[in-house]
Coordinates of C-alpha atoms in Angstrom, one line a residue:
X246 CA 0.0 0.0 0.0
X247 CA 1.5 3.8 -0.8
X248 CA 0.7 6.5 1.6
X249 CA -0.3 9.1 0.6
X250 CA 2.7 11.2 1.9
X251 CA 4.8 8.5 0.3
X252 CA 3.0 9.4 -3.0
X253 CA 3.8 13.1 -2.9
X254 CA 7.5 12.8 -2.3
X255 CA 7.9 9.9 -5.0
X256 CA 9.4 10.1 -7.8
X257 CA 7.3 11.5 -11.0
X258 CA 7.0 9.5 -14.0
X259 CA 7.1 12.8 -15.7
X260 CA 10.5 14.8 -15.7
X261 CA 9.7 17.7 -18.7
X262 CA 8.0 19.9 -16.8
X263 CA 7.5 23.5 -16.1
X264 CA 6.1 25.7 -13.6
X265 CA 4.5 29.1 -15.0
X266 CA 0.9 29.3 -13.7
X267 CA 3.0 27.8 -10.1
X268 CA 5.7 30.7 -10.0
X269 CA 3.0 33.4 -11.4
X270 CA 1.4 32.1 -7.8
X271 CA 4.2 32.6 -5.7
X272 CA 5.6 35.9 -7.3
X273 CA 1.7 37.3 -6.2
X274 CA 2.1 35.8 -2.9
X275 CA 6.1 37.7 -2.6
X276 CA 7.2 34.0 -1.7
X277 CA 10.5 32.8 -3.3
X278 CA 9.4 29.7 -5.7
X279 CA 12.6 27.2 -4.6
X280 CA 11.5 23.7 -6.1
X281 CA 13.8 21.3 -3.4
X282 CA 12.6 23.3 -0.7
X283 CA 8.6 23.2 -1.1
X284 CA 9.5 19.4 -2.1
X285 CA 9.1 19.4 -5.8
X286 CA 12.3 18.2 -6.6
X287 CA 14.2 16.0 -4.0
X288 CA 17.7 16.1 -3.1
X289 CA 18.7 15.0 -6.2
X290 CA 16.8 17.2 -8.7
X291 CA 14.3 14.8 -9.7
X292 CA 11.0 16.2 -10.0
X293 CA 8.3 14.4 -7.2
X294 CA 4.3 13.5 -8.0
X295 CA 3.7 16.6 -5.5
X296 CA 5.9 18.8 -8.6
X297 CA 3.7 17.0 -11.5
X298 CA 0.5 18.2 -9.4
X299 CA 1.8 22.0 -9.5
X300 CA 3.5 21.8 -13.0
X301 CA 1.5 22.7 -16.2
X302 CA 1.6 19.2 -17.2
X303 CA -0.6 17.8 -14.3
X304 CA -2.5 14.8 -15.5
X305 CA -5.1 15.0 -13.1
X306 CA -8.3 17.5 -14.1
X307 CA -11.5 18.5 -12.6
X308 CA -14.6 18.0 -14.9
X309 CA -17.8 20.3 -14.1
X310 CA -21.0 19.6 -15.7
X311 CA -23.9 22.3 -15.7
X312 CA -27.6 20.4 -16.1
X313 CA -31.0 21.9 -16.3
X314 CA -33.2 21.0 -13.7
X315 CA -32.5 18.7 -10.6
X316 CA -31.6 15.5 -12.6
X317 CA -29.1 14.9 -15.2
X318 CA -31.8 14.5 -18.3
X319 CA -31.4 18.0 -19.4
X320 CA -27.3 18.8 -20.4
X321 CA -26.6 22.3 -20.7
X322 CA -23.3 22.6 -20.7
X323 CA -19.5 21.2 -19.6
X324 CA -16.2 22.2 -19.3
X325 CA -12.7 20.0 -18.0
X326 CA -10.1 21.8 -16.9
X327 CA -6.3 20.8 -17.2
X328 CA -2.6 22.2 -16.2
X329 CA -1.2 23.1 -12.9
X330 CA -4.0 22.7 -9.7
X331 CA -3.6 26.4 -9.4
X332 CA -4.6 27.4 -13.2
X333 CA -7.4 24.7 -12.6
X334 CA -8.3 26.4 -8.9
X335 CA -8.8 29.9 -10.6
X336 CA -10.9 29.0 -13.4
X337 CA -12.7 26.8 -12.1
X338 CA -13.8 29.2 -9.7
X339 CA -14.3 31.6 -12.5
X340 CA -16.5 29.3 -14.4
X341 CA -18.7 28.6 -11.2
X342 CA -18.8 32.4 -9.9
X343 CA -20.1 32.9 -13.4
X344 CA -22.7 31.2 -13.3
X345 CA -23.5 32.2 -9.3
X346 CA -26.8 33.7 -10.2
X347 CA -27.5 36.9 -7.8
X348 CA -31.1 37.7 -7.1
X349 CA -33.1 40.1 -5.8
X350 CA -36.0 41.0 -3.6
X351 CA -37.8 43.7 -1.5
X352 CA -38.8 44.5 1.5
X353 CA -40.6 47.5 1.1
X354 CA -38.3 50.2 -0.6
X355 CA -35.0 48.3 0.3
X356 CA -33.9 45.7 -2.4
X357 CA -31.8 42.6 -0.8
X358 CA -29.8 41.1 -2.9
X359 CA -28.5 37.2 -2.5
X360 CA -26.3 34.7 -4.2
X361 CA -27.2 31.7 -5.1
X362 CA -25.0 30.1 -3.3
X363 CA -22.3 32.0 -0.5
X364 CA -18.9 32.5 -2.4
X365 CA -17.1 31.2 0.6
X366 CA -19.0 28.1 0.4
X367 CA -18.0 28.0 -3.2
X368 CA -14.3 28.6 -2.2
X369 CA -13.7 26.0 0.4
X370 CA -15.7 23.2 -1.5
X371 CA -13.6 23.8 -4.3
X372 CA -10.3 24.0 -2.5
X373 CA -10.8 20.9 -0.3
X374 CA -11.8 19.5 -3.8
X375 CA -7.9 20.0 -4.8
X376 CA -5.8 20.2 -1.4
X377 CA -7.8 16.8 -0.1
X378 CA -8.4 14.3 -2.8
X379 CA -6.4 10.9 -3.7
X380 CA -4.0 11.9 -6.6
X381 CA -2.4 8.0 -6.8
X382 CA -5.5 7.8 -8.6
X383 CA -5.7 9.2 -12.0
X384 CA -9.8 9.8 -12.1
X385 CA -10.8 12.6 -12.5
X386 CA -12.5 15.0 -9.8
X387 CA -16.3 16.0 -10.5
X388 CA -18.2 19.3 -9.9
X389 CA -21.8 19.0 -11.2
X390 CA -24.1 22.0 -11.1
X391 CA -27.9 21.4 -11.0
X392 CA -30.7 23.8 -10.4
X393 CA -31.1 23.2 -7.0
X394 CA -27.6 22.2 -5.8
X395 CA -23.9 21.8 -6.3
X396 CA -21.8 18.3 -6.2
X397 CA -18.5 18.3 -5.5
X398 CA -16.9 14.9 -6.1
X399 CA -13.5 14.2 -5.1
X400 CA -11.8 10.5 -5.5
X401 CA -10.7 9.1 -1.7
X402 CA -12.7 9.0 1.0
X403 CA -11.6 9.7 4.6
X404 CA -8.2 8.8 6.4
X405 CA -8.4 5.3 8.5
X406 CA -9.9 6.5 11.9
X407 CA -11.6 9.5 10.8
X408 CA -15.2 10.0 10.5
X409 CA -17.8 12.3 9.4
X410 CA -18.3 13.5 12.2
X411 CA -15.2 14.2 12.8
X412 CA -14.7 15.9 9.8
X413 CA -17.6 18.4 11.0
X414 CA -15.9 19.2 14.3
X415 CA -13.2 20.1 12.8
X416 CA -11.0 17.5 13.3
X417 CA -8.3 16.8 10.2
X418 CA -6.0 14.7 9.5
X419 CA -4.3 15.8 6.4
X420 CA -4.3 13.4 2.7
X421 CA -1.6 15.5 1.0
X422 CA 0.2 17.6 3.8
X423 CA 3.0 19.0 1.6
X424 CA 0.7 19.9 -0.8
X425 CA -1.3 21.5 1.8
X426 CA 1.2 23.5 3.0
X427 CA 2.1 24.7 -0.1
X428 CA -1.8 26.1 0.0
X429 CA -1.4 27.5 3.6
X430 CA 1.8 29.5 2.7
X431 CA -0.1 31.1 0.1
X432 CA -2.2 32.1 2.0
X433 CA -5.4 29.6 0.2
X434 CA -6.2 27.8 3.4
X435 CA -6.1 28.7 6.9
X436 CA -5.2 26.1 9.7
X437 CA -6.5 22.7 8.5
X438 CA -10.0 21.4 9.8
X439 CA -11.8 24.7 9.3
X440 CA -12.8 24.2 5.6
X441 CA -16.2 22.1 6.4
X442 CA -17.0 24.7 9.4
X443 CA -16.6 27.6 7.3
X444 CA -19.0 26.3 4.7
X445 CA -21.5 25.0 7.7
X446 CA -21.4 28.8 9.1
X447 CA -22.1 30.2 5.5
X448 CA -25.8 28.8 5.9
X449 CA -26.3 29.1 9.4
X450 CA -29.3 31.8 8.5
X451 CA -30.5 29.3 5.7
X452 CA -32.5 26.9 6.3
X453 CA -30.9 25.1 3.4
X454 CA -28.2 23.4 5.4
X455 CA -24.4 21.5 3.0
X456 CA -24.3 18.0 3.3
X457 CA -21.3 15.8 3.5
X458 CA -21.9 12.4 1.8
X459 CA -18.6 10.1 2.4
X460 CA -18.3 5.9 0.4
X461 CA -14.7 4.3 1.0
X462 CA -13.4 5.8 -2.6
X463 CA -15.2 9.0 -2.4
X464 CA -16.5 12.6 -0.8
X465 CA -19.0 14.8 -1.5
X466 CA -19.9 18.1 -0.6
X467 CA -23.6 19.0 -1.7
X468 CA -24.0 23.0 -1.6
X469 CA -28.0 23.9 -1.6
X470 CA -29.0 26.8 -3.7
X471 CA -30.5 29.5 -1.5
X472 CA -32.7 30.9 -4.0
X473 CA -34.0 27.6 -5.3
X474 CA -38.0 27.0 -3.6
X475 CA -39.6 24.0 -5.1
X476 CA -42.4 25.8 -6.8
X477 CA -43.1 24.0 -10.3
X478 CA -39.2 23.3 -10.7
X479 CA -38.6 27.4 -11.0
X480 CA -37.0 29.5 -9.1
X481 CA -38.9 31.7 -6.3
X482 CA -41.8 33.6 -8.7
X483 CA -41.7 36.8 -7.0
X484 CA -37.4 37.2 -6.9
X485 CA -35.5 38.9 -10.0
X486 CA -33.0 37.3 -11.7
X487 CA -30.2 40.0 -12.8
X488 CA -27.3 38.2 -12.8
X489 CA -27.5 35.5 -14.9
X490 CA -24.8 34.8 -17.7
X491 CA -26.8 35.7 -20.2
X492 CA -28.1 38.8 -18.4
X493 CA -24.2 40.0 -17.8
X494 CA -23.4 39.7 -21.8
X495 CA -27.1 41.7 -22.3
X496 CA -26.2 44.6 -20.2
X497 CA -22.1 44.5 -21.8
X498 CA -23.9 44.5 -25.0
X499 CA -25.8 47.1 -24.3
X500 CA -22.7 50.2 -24.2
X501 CA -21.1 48.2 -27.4
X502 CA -22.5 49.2 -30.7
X503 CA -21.5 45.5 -31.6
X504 CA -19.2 42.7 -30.1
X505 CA -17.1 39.7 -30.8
X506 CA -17.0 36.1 -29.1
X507 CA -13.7 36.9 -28.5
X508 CA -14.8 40.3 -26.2
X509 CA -17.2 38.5 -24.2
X510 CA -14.6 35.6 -23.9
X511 CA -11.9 37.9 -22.7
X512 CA -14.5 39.9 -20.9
X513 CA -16.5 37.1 -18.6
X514 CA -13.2 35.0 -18.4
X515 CA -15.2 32.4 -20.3
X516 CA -13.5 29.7 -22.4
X517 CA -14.4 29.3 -26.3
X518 CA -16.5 26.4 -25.9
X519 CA -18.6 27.9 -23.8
X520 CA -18.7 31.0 -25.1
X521 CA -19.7 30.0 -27.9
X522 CA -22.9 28.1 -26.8
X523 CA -24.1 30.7 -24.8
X524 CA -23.9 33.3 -27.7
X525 CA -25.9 30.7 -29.6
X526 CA -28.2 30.3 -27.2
X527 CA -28.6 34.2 -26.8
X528 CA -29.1 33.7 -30.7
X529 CA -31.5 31.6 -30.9
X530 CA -33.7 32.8 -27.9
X531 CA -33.8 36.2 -30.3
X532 CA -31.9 38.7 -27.4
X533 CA -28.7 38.9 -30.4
X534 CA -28.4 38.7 -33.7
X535 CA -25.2 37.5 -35.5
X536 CA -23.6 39.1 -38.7
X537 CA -20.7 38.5 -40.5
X538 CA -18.4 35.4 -41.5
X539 CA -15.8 33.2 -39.8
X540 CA -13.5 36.1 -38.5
X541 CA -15.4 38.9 -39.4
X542 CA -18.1 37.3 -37.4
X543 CA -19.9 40.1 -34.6
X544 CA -23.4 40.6 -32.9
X545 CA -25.5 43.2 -32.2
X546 CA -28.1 43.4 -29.2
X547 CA -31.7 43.3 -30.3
X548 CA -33.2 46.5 -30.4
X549 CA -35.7 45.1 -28.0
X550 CA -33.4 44.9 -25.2
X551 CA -31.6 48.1 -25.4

């Protein structure tokens, strides 16, 4: 059997790598980027597993899947995301912030605006996702994203002797802890064990509540959207959706006489992919229309939504 500390210090099958989107993390942070002494090269300059996992050629990814509606019948849209855990880290935030619809109500004159689900529940999910999971296996990890909730999937369940319920008191015992240190230093994590609590206190007001679901290969953290009431499978009737994706390229489109994919790519921090479907959607829903050809190609709001 290989520990996982064992893993992290052994020695990588892969030796061409490189370390941009790792030192363009450090240099941020002001913290020196010295490869033998964060342990991604041993004493003898050959690149570890713990230096594949932070180099641009990590082989592990993280695979989200957007679906609409509470089941998986209705696909609208996926992404995987590859390279170094931090280049995955910040867009795979990106791509979920994105789609973070905010909404608001009233209370008499005074609007209140809410999330559909609290960013720091969104952050700590998503680095316990990366900092915690089994990386001797070569699976991918999962984040789905349904109407009603948020999956994330990570492969290994917990250490020998710890429990749920441990897990929720804040007790940890750490998979990967040169890895995680790595994270603390920059300043990504706080003390270890406070990940699950923060995300517990983010709902505290809700009465959605996370839930922690744990197999022997596996765990799950199951964020509940805040906004979502059960009401004919729609959101809350009477709360205003403003935020949506869609809604942010309306009101960018709206001071451009006409834009490019490439604008609202570079813009919203979207990839191509899914840029590109959600233009088409916008398309064919009738909010833009599209002229031009191949790289001459632009769109222009519909005059009903200016």
């Amino acid at each position: 059997m290989i520990f996982q500390e064992d893993f992290e210090q052994m020695r990588s099958l892969e030796q061409d790598l490189t370390f941009l989107s790792a030192k363009t993390e450090f240099d941020e942070s002001n913290i020196p980027f010295k490869e033998k002494n964060l342990g991604i090269q041993n004493q003898d300059g050959i690149y570890t597993n713990l230096g594949l996992l932070l180099s641009d050629q990590c082989k592990h990814t993280i695979k989200v899947a957007v679906f609409n509606g509470e089941t998986q019948n209705v696909f609208q849209d996926r992404n995987e995301f590859t390279g170094s855990l931090f280049k995955q880290m910040h867009e795979v935030y990106s791509y979920i912030d994105f789609r973070n619809q905010k909404h608001s109500s009233f209370s008499g004159l005074k609007r209140i605006d809410k999330r559909d689900y609290p960013e720091v529940a969104i952050r700590e999910a998503l680095l316990n996702l990366i900092v915690h999971r089994e990386y001797s296996y070569s699976a991918s990890s999962f984040i789905r994203m349904y109407t009603d909730r948020i999956e994330f999937t990570s492969i290994g369940g917990l250490l020998k002797g710890i429990t749920l319920e441990d897990i929720q008191l804040g007790i940890s015992v750490c998979r990967n802890p040169k890895l995680a240190n790595i994270f603390y230093r920059l300043e990504l994590i706080e003390t270890y064990g406070t990940g699950i609590q923060k995300i517990i206190d983010s709902y505290s007001e809700s009465e959605f509540k996370p839930q922690f679901v744990t197999t022997e290969n596996a765990f799950k953290i199951i964020l509940p959207n805040l906004n979502y009431q059960k009401k004919n499978n729609k959101i809350q009737e009477d709360i205003v959706v403003y935020d949506c994706p869609e809604n942010k390229i309306v009101e960018f489109a709206k001071t451009h006489t006409q834009f490019t994919r490439k604008d609202v790519q570079d813009t919203f921090n979207l990839s191509q992919t899914t840029c590109g479907r959600i233009l088409n959607r916008m398309k064919e829903e009738g909010q833009i229309s599209q002229h031009g050809k191949g790289k001459n190609t632009f769109y222009i709001l519909k005059e009903s939504r200016r």
